[in-house]
PDB file of C-alpha atoms and ligand atoms in Angstrom:
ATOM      1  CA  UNK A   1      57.952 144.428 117.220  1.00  0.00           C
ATOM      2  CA  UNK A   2      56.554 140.768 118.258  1.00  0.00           C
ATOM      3  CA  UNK A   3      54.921 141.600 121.503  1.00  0.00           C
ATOM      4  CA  UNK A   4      53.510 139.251 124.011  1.00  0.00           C
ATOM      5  CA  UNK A   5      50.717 141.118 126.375  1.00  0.00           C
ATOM      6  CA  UNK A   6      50.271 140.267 129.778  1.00  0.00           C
ATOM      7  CA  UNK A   7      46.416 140.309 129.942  1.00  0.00           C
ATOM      8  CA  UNK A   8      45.113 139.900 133.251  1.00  0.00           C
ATOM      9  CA  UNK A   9      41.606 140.200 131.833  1.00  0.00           C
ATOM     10  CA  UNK A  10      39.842 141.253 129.242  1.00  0.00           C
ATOM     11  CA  UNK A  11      38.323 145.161 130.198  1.00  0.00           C
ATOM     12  CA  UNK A  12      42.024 145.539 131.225  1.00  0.00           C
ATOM     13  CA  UNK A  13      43.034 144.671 127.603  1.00  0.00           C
ATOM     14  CA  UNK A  14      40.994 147.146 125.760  1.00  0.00           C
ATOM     15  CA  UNK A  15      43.245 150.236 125.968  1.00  0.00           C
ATOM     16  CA  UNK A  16      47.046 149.036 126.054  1.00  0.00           C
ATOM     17  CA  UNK A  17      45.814 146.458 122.807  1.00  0.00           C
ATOM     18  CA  UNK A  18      44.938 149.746 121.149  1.00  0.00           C
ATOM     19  CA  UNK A  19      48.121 151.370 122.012  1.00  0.00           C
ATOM     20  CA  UNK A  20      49.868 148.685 120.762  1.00  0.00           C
ATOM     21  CA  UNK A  21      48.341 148.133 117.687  1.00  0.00           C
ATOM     22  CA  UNK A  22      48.807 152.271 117.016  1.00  0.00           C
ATOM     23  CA  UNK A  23      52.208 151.966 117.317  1.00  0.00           C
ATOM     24  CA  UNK A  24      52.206 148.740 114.896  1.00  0.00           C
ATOM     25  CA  UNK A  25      53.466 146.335 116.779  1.00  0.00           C
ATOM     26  CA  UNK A  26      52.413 142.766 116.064  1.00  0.00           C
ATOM     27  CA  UNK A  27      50.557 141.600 119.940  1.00  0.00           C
ATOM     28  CA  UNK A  28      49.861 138.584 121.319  1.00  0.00           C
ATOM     29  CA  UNK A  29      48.314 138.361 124.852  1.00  0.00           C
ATOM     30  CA  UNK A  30      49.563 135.407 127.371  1.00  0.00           C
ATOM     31  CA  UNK A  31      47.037 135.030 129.962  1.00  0.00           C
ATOM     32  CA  UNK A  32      48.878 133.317 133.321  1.00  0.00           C
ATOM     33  CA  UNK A  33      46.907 134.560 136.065  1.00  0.00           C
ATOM     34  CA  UNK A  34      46.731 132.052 138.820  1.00  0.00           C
ATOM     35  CA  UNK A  35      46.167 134.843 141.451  1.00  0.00           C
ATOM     36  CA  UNK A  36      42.385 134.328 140.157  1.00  0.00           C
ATOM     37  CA  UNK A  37      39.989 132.829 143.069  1.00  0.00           C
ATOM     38  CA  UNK A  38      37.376 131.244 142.969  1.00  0.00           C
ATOM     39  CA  UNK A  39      37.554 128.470 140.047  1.00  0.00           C
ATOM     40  CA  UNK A  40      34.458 130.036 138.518  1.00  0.00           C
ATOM     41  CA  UNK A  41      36.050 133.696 138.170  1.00  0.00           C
ATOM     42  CA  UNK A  42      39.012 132.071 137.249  1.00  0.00           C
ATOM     43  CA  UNK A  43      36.842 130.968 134.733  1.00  0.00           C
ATOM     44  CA  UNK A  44      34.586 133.727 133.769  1.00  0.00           C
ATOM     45  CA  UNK A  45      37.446 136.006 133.228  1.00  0.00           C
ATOM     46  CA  UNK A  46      39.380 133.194 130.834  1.00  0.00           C
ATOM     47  CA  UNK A  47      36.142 133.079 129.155  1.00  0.00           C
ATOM     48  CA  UNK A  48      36.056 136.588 128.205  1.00  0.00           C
ATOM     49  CA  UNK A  49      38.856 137.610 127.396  1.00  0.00           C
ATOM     50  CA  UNK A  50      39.111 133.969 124.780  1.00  0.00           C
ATOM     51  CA  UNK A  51      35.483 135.891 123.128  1.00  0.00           C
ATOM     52  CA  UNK A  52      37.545 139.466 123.362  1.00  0.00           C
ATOM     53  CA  UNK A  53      40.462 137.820 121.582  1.00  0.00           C
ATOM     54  CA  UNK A  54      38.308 135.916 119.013  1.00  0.00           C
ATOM     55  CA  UNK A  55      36.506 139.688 118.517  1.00  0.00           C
ATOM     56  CA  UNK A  56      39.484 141.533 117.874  1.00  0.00           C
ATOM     57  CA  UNK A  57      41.868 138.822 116.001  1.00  0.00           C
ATOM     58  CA  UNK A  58      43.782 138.875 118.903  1.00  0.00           C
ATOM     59  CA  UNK A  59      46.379 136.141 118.955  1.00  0.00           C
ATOM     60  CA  UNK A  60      46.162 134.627 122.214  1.00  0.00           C
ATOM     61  CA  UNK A  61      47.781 131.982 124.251  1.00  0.00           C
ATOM     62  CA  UNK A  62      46.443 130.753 127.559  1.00  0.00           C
ATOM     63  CA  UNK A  63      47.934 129.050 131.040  1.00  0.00           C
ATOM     64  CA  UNK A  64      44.279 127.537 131.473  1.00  0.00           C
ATOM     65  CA  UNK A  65      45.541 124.891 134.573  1.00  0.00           C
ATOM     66  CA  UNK A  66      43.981 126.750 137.739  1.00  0.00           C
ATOM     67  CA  UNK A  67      47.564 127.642 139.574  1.00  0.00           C
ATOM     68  CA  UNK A  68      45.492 128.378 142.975  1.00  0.00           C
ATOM     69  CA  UNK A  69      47.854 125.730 144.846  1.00  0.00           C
ATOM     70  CA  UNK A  70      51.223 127.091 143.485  1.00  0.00           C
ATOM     71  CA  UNK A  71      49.987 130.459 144.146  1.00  0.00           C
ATOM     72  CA  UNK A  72      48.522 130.148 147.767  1.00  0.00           C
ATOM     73  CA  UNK A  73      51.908 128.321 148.496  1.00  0.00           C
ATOM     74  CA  UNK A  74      53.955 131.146 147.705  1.00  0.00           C
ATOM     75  CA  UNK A  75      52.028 133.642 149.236  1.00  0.00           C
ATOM     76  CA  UNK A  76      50.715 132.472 152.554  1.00  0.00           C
ATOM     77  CA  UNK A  77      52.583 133.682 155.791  1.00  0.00           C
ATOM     78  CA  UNK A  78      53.106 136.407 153.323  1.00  0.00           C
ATOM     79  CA  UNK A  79      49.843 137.442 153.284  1.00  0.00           C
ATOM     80  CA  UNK A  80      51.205 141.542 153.833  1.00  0.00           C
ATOM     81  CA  UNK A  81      53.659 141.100 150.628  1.00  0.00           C
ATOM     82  CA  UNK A  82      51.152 139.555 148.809  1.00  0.00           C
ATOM     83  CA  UNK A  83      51.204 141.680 145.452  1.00  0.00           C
ATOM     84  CA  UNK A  84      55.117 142.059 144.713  1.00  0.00           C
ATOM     85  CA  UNK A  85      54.870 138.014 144.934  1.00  0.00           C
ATOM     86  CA  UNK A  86      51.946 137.933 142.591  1.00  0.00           C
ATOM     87  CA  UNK A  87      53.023 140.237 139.933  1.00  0.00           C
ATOM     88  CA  UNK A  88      56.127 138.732 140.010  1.00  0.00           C
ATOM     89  CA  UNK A  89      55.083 135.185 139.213  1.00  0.00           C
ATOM     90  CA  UNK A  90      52.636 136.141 136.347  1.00  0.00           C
ATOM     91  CA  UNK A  91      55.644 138.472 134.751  1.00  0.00           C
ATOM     92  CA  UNK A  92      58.027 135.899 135.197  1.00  0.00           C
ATOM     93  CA  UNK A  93      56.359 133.208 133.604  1.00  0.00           C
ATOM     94  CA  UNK A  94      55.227 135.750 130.898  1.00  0.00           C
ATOM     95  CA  UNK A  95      58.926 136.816 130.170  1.00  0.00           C
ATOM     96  CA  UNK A  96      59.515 133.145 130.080  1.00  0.00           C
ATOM     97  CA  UNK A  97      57.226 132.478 127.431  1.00  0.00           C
ATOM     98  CA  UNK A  98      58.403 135.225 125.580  1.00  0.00           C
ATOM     99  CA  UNK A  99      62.044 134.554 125.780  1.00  0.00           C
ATOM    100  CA  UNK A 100      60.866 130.594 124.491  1.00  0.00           C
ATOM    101  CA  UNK A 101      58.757 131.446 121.907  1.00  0.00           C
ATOM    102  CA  UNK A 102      61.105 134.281 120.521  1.00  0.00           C
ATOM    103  CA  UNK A 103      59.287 137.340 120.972  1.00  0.00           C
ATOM    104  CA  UNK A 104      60.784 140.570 120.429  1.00  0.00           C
ATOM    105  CA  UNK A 105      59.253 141.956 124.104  1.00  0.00           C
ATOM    106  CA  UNK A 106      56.649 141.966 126.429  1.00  0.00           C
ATOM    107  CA  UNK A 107      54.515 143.697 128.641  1.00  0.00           C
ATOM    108  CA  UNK A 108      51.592 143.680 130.843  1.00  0.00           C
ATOM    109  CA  UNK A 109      48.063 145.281 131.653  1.00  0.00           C
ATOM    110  CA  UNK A 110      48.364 145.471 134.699  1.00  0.00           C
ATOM    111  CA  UNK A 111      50.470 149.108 134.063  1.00  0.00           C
ATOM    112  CA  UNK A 112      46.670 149.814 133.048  1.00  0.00           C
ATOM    113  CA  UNK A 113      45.215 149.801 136.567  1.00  0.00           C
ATOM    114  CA  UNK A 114      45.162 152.384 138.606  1.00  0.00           C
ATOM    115  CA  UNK A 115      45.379 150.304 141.516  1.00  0.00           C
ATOM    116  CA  UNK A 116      48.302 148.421 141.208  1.00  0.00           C
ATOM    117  CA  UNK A 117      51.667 149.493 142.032  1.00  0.00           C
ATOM    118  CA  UNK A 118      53.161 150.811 139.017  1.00  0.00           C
ATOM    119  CA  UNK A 119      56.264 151.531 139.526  1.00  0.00           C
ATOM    120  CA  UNK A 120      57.140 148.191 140.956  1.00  0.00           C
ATOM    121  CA  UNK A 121      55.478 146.583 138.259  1.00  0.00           C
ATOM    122  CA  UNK A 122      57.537 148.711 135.844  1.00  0.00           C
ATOM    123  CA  UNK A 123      61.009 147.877 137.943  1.00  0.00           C
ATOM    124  CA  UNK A 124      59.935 143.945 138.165  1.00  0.00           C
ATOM    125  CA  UNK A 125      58.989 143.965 134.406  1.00  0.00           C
ATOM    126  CA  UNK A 126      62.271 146.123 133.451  1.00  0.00           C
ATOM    127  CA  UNK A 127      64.687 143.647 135.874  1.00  0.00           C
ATOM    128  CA  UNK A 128      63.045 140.714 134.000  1.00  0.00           C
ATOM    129  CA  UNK A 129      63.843 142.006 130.496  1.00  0.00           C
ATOM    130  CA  UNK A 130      67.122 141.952 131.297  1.00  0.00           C
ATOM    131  CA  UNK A 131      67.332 138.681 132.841  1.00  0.00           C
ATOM    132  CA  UNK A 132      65.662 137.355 129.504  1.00  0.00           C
ATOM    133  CA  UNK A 133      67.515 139.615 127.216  1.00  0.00           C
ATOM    134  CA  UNK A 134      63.796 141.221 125.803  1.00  0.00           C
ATOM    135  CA  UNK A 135      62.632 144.528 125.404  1.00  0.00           C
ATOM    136  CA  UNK A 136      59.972 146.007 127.790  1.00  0.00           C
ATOM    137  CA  UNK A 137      57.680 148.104 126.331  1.00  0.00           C
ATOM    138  CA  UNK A 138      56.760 150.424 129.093  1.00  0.00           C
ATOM    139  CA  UNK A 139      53.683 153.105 128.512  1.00  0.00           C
ATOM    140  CA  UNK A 140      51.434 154.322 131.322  1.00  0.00           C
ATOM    141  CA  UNK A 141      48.637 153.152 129.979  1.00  0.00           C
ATOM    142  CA  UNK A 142      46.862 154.632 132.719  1.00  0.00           C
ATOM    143  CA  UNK A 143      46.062 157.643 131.406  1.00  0.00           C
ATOM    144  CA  UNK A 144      43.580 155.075 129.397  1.00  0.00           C
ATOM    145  CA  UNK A 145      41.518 154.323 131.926  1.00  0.00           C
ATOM    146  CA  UNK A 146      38.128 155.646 131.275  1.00  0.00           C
ATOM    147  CA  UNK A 147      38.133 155.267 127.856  1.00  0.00           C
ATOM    148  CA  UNK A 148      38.732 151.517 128.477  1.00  0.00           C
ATOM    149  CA  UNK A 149      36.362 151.584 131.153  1.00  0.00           C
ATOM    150  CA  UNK A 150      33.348 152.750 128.686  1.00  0.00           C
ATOM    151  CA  UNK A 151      34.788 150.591 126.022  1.00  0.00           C
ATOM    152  CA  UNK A 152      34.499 147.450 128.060  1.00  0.00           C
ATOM    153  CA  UNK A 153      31.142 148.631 129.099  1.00  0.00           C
ATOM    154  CA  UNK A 154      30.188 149.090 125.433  1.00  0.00           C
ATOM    155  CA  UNK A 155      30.840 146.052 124.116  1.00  0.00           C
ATOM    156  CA  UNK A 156      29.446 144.467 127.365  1.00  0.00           C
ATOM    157  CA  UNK A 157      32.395 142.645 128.540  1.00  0.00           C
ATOM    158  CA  UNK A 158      32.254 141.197 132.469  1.00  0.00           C
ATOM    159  CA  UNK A 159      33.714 143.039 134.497  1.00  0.00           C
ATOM    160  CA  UNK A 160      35.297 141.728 137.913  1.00  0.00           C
ATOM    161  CA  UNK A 161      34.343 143.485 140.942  1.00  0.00           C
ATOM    162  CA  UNK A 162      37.427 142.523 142.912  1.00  0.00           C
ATOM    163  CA  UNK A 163      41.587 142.264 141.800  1.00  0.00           C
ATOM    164  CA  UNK A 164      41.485 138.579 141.949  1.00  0.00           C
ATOM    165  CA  UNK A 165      42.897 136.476 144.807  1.00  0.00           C
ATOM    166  CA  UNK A 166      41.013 135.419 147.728  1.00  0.00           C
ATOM    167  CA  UNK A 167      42.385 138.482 149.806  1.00  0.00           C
ATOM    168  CA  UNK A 168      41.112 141.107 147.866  1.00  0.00           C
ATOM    169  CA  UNK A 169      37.655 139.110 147.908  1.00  0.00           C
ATOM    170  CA  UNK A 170      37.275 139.521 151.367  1.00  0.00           C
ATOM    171  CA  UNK A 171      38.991 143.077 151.436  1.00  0.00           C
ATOM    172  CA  UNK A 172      36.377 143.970 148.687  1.00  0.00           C
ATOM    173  CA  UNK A 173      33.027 142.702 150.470  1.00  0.00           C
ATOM    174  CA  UNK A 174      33.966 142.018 153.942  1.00  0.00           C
ATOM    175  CA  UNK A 175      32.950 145.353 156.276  1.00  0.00           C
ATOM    176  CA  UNK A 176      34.623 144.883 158.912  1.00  0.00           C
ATOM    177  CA  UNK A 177      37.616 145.588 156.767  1.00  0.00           C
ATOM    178  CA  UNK A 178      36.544 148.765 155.333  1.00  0.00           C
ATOM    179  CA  UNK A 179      37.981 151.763 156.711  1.00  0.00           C
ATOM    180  CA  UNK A 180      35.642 153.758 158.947  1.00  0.00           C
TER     181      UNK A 180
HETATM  182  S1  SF4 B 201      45.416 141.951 145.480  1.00  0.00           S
HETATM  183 FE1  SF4 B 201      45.643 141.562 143.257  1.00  0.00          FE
HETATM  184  S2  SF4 B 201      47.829 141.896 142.811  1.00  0.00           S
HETATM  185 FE2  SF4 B 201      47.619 141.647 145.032  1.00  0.00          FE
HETATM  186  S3  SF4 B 201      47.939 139.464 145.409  1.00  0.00           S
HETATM  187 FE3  SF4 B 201      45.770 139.761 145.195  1.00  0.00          FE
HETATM  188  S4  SF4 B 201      45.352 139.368 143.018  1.00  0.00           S
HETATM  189 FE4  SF4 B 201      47.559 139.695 143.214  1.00  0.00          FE
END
């Protein structure tokens, strides 16, 4: 099939791109991430993944207009729900682009993180295949994650100490917010 990746970044790519590409499906990754705070890791992490995709012939198309205002608009006075909000704009506009540029499905790399909610990203990602009549190619590519981990650290890809918006910034180096 014609699949269009979510790719949140490019360590995060590593494994589900290989599954993919097992399982011979033709992949192109959409990166639409305006969750990603500050400009410059916004940046950084567009920047890598572009050298990633020029590595590994991976078609890729990229949203590279910094969405911080559209994104801090939808999610503030919502700080709690933050994530449902997030993952749902960055699947919706990728089963948008999809549905446009007529792909056979989609998907996302975010099912590769262990530290996202994956079954809600699974139920958003299944509810917006139907709304675009696609096909959602679900795999827990979880069970990836070390192996992408030393990949990524092989080929000496950045990786991003923190999940992206300016939330999980401060969650990651403020102290006060650590749990005691
Ligand atoms: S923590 Fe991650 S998934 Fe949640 S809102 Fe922030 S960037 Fe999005």
């Amino acid at each position: 099939m014609n699949i269009l990746l979510h790719a949140c970044c490019a360590p995060c790519t590593i494994y589900p791109l290989s599954i993919l590409r097992t399982q011979n499906h033709d992949v192109t990754a959409y990166f639409n991430n305006p969750n990603i705070h500050p400009f410059k890791e916004f940046k950084r992490r567009l920047t890598t993944l572009k050298d990633y995709a020029t590595a590994e012939k991976l078609p890729l198309v990229t949203e590279d207009k910094y969405g911080l205002t559209e994104f801090l608009q939808k999610v503030v006075f919502k700080e709690e729900v933050r994530c449902p909000i997030c993952y749902q704009m960055r699947l919706q506009k990728t089963a948008e682009y999809a549905a446009e540029h007529g792909y056979d499905g989609f998907t996302t790399t975010l099912l590769y993180s262990r530290y996202q909610n994956h079954e809600l990203l699974k139920k958003s990602c299944e509810t917006l295949a139907e709304q675009y009549s696609l096909n959602f190619l679900y795999e827990d590519f979880r069970t990836g994650w070390q192996q992408g981990i030393d990949l990524s650290i092989e080929k000496e890809l950045y990786r991003q100490p923190y999940c992206g918006c300016i939330y999980s910034e401060q969650e990651r180096y403020d102290k006060s917010l650590r749990s005691k």
